[in-house]
Amino acid sequence: GQQLNQSPQSMFIQEGEDVSMNCTSSSIFNTWLWYKQDPGEGPVLLIALYKAGELTSNGRLTAQFGITRKDSFLNISASIPSDVGIYFCAGQNSGGSNYKLTFGKGTLLTVNP
Amino acid sequence: NAGVMQNPRHLVRRRGQEARLRCSPMKGHSHVYWYRQLPEEGLKFMVYLQKENIIDESGMPKERFSAEFPKEGPSILRIQQVVRGDSAAYFCASSPLAGGPNEQFFGPGTRLTVL
């Protein structure tokens, strides 16, 4: 089956720094999504990408859909303490009746005030 | 507009008992997905349902697990004769009726602990 490699596994940064994390896949996806999960909660959708090469921003977050359709990255600029959490990438191949998401293992972000 | 609701938030069962997890999708959403998350892992797809139909159950164990999404009421994930390995967080997501790529919105999850 499809596998996603997400890196880094964890990051410890100072408030105000920029952060970058990425996901690579063994096969093609036609949609990439980035989620954030706080402890004890469900994942919250941050950004959705639908086209190869697409670059999308949501406030201080920017994500890109790789041109090969096998990778995506997420950047967070000027990090703040509430950015702490686990960030997951997820790939989707919609079509027919199958819309399941394949998730990476997550990047744990810690922000030191 | 309320988000995806799941209950209970926490469930403790002894080995051999049954666990029933409920999910009410967002208003207007007719697609429901169940995922399982083990500690320090990403979410793993289990099953995809539309009203009264199971569309894809390729991620669900063949034995002891079942899911339904009746015409009225919430979607139910049922685990019979639970074992310790079933301990995990179970998340439900929903999406609106759509013909193309769609975004899935997650509930807060049910944390199942099997003693």
Tab-separated table of C-alpha atoms in Angstrom:
chain	number	residue	atom	x	y	z
A	1	GLY	CA	0.000	0.000	0.000
A	2	GLN	CA	0.917	3.650	-0.171
A	3	GLN	CA	3.295	4.928	2.493
A	4	LEU	CA	4.093	8.457	3.586
A	5	ASN	CA	7.417	9.439	5.107
A	6	GLN	CA	7.123	12.583	7.158
A	7	SER	CA	10.141	14.452	8.494
A	8	PRO	CA	11.422	15.541	10.819
A	9	GLN	CA	9.826	13.403	13.530
A	10	SER	CA	10.171	16.226	16.038
A	11	MET	CA	11.391	19.806	16.211
A	12	PHE	CA	12.269	22.037	19.129
A	13	ILE	CA	12.486	25.711	18.192
A	14	GLN	CA	12.496	29.178	19.709
A	15	GLU	CA	9.493	31.442	19.418
A	16	GLY	CA	9.776	33.598	16.313
A	17	GLU	CA	11.694	31.061	14.250
A	18	ASP	CA	10.440	29.644	10.965
A	19	VAL	CA	9.690	25.934	10.647
A	20	SER	CA	9.651	23.603	7.685
A	21	MET	CA	8.456	20.012	7.492
A	22	ASN	CA	7.811	17.711	4.573
A	23	CYS	CA	6.219	14.527	3.385
A	24	THR	CA	7.267	12.146	0.643
A	25	SER	CA	5.310	9.300	-0.820
A	26	SER	CA	6.192	6.095	-2.602
A	27	SER	CA	3.400	6.803	-5.091
A	28	ILE	CA	1.320	9.631	-6.497
A	29	PHE	CA	-1.490	11.441	-4.694
A	30	ASN	CA	-3.836	13.913	-6.339
A	31	THR	CA	-4.666	15.749	-3.111
A	32	TRP	CA	-2.471	16.663	-0.152
A	33	LEU	CA	-3.789	17.888	3.188
A	34	TRP	CA	-2.048	19.166	6.287
A	35	TYR	CA	-3.596	18.742	9.729
A	36	LYS	CA	-2.641	19.817	13.256
A	37	GLN	CA	-3.511	17.729	16.286
A	38	ASP	CA	-3.467	19.012	19.858
A	39	PRO	CA	-3.199	16.532	22.752
A	40	GLY	CA	-6.477	14.720	23.363
A	41	GLU	CA	-8.149	16.222	20.319
A	42	GLY	CA	-8.878	15.320	16.732
A	43	PRO	CA	-6.869	16.594	13.754
A	44	VAL	CA	-7.819	20.043	12.504
A	45	LEU	CA	-7.470	20.790	8.803
A	46	LEU	CA	-4.936	23.545	8.080
A	47	ILE	CA	-4.426	23.535	4.329
A	48	ALA	CA	-5.674	21.480	1.371
A	49	LEU	CA	-3.780	21.266	-1.941
A	50	TYR	CA	-5.395	20.019	-5.134
A	51	LYS	CA	-2.972	20.705	-7.979
A	52	ALA	CA	0.642	19.718	-8.607
A	53	GLY	CA	2.864	22.750	-8.069
A	54	GLU	CA	0.174	24.595	-6.120
A	55	LEU	CA	1.389	26.913	-3.345
A	56	THR	CA	-1.247	27.863	-0.769
A	57	SER	CA	-1.094	30.073	2.313
A	58	ASN	CA	-3.240	30.256	5.413
A	59	GLY	CA	-1.994	33.067	7.643
A	60	ARG	CA	1.531	32.188	8.747
A	61	LEU	CA	1.285	28.743	7.130
A	62	THR	CA	2.343	27.982	3.579
A	63	ALA	CA	2.137	24.593	1.921
A	64	GLN	CA	3.125	23.338	-1.503
A	65	PHE	CA	2.032	20.377	-3.570
A	66	GLY	CA	5.169	18.924	-5.177
A	67	ILE	CA	5.385	18.904	-8.949
A	68	THR	CA	5.941	15.133	-9.021
A	69	ARG	CA	2.764	14.685	-6.900
A	70	LYS	CA	4.821	12.528	-4.524
A	71	ASP	CA	5.689	15.180	-1.955
A	72	SER	CA	4.480	18.214	-0.068
A	73	PHE	CA	5.937	20.618	2.440
A	74	LEU	CA	4.534	22.880	5.134
A	75	ASN	CA	6.214	26.055	6.370
A	76	ILE	CA	5.258	27.989	9.487
A	77	SER	CA	6.694	31.474	9.742
A	78	ALA	CA	7.366	33.419	12.950
A	79	SER	CA	6.302	30.581	15.241
A	80	ILE	CA	4.346	31.289	18.422
A	81	PRO	CA	3.759	29.086	21.487
A	82	SER	CA	0.277	28.026	20.334
A	83	ASP	CA	1.844	26.407	17.254
A	84	VAL	CA	2.854	23.548	19.555
A	85	GLY	CA	1.296	20.263	18.489
A	86	ILE	CA	1.629	17.387	16.067
A	87	TYR	CA	1.429	18.177	12.370
A	88	PHE	CA	0.288	15.462	9.979
A	89	CYS	CA	0.400	15.312	6.231
A	90	ALA	CA	-2.208	13.207	4.465
A	91	GLY	CA	-2.517	12.130	0.860
A	92	GLN	CA	-5.702	11.312	-0.943
A	93	ASN	CA	-6.549	9.737	-4.255
A	94	SER	CA	-10.142	10.661	-4.829
A	95	GLY	CA	-11.926	8.980	-7.617
A	96	GLY	CA	-14.518	6.297	-7.879
A	97	SER	CA	-15.758	5.618	-4.396
A	98	ASN	CA	-12.492	5.718	-2.513
A	99	TYR	CA	-11.638	8.907	-0.629
A	100	LYS	CA	-9.537	7.492	2.182
A	101	LEU	CA	-6.677	9.523	3.590
A	102	THR	CA	-3.205	8.059	4.057
A	103	PHE	CA	-1.408	9.797	6.926
A	104	GLY	CA	2.229	10.354	7.758
A	105	LYS	CA	3.436	9.608	11.291
A	106	GLY	CA	3.508	13.267	12.234
A	107	THR	CA	5.980	15.976	13.213
A	108	LEU	CA	5.926	16.981	16.873
A	109	LEU	CA	6.590	20.702	17.171
A	110	THR	CA	7.676	22.286	20.428
A	111	VAL	CA	8.054	26.063	20.636
A	112	ASN	CA	10.132	27.544	23.438
A	113	PRO	CA	8.781	30.975	24.476
B	1	ASN	CA	-22.935	24.724	12.648
B	2	ALA	CA	-21.726	22.059	15.037
B	3	GLY	CA	-18.676	20.072	14.079
B	4	VAL	CA	-18.309	16.305	14.011
B	5	MET	CA	-19.423	14.859	17.331
B	6	GLN	CA	-18.195	11.665	18.868
B	7	ASN	CA	-19.167	9.921	22.048
B	8	PRO	CA	-18.098	8.756	24.413
B	9	ARG	CA	-14.814	10.666	24.570
B	10	HIS	CA	-13.305	7.980	26.783
B	11	LEU	CA	-14.346	4.347	27.048
B	12	VAL	CA	-12.922	1.665	29.299
B	13	ARG	CA	-13.719	-1.970	28.653
B	14	ARG	CA	-12.501	-5.267	30.024
B	15	ARG	CA	-11.235	-7.941	27.654
B	16	GLY	CA	-14.121	-9.771	26.030
B	17	GLN	CA	-16.639	-6.935	26.355
B	18	GLU	CA	-18.155	-4.971	23.495
B	19	ALA	CA	-17.313	-1.372	22.613
B	20	ARG	CA	-19.723	0.917	20.732
B	21	LEU	CA	-18.422	4.193	19.399
B	22	ARG	CA	-20.766	6.810	17.978
B	23	CYS	CA	-20.231	9.533	15.421
B	24	SER	CA	-22.568	12.272	14.274
B	25	PRO	CA	-21.263	13.971	11.122
B	26	MET	CA	-21.375	17.676	10.459
B	27	LYS	CA	-24.732	18.975	9.297
B	28	GLY	CA	-25.120	18.428	5.588
B	29	HIS	CA	-22.372	15.807	5.410
B	30	SER	CA	-23.337	12.387	4.126
B	31	HIS	CA	-19.923	10.692	4.048
B	32	VAL	CA	-18.390	9.216	7.208
B	33	TYR	CA	-14.929	7.739	7.696
B	34	TRP	CA	-13.456	5.940	10.693
B	35	TYR	CA	-9.737	5.994	11.492
B	36	ARG	CA	-7.677	4.429	14.271
B	37	GLN	CA	-4.644	6.047	15.879
B	38	LEU	CA	-2.162	4.127	17.984
B	39	PRO	CA	0.152	6.056	20.344
B	40	GLU	CA	2.784	8.093	18.468
B	41	GLU	CA	1.413	6.991	15.117
B	42	GLY	CA	-0.542	8.612	12.332
B	43	LEU	CA	-4.163	7.812	11.710
B	44	LYS	CA	-4.988	4.636	9.801
B	45	PHE	CA	-8.089	4.358	7.644
B	46	MET	CA	-10.629	1.744	8.676
B	47	VAL	CA	-13.922	2.198	6.862
B	48	TYR	CA	-15.866	4.632	4.648
B	49	LEU	CA	-19.649	4.774	4.783
B	50	GLN	CA	-22.472	6.661	3.216
B	51	LYS	CA	-26.022	6.499	4.535
B	52	GLU	CA	-27.007	2.829	4.775
B	53	ASN	CA	-24.013	1.718	2.699
B	54	ILE	CA	-20.483	0.571	3.418
B	55	ILE	CA	-18.378	1.857	0.537
B	56	ASP	CA	-14.871	0.762	1.538
B	57	GLU	CA	-13.999	-1.378	4.565
B	58	SER	CA	-10.543	-2.366	3.385
B	59	GLY	CA	-8.866	-1.035	6.538
B	60	MET	CA	-11.107	-2.756	9.026
B	61	PRO	CA	-10.180	-6.086	10.612
B	62	LYS	CA	-12.371	-8.854	9.243
B	63	GLU	CA	-13.317	-10.202	12.638
B	64	ARG	CA	-14.910	-8.496	15.637
B	65	PHE	CA	-15.184	-5.075	13.949
B	66	SER	CA	-18.270	-3.751	12.213
B	67	ALA	CA	-19.586	-0.338	11.206
B	68	GLU	CA	-22.910	1.085	10.165
B	69	PHE	CA	-24.397	4.434	9.195
B	70	PRO	CA	-28.172	4.082	9.338
B	71	LYS	CA	-30.679	6.311	7.596
B	72	GLU	CA	-31.462	7.961	10.920
B	73	GLY	CA	-28.999	8.451	13.737
B	74	PRO	CA	-25.250	8.399	14.151
B	75	SER	CA	-22.674	6.121	12.605
B	76	ILE	CA	-21.623	3.312	14.935
B	77	LEU	CA	-18.291	1.514	15.086
B	78	ARG	CA	-18.711	-1.706	17.011
B	79	ILE	CA	-15.907	-3.836	18.400
B	80	GLN	CA	-16.908	-7.184	19.825
B	81	GLN	CA	-14.872	-9.184	22.341
B	82	VAL	CA	-12.286	-6.448	22.740
B	83	VAL	CA	-8.625	-7.320	23.311
B	84	ARG	CA	-5.802	-5.176	24.716
B	85	GLY	CA	-4.540	-4.476	21.210
B	86	ASP	CA	-7.779	-2.635	20.433
B	87	SER	CA	-6.732	0.149	22.834
B	88	ALA	CA	-6.357	3.228	20.658
B	89	ALA	CA	-7.969	6.525	19.739
B	90	TYR	CA	-10.747	6.119	17.188
B	91	PHE	CA	-11.574	9.137	15.068
B	92	CYS	CA	-14.531	9.780	12.861
B	93	ALA	CA	-14.421	12.251	9.975
B	94	SER	CA	-17.135	13.520	7.685
B	95	SER	CA	-17.244	15.230	4.325
B	96	PRO	CA	-20.000	16.798	2.260
B	97	LEU	CA	-21.500	15.193	-0.790
B	98	ALA	CA	-19.039	16.075	-3.519
B	99	GLY	CA	-18.005	14.759	-6.870
B	100	GLY	CA	-14.299	15.421	-6.604
B	101	PRO	CA	-11.528	15.689	-4.012
B	102	ASN	CA	-13.041	16.498	-0.659
B	103	GLU	CA	-11.846	17.690	2.712
B	104	GLN	CA	-12.518	15.543	5.730
B	105	PHE	CA	-13.304	17.135	9.075
B	106	PHE	CA	-12.507	15.166	12.187
B	107	GLY	CA	-14.264	14.736	15.496
B	108	PRO	CA	-12.492	14.821	18.867
B	109	GLY	CA	-12.123	11.044	18.985
B	110	THR	CA	-12.982	8.238	21.388
B	111	ARG	CA	-10.124	6.918	23.456
B	112	LEU	CA	-10.683	3.229	24.093
B	113	THR	CA	-8.787	1.530	26.880
B	114	VAL	CA	-9.051	-2.233	27.236
B	115	LEU	CA	-8.074	-3.564	30.642
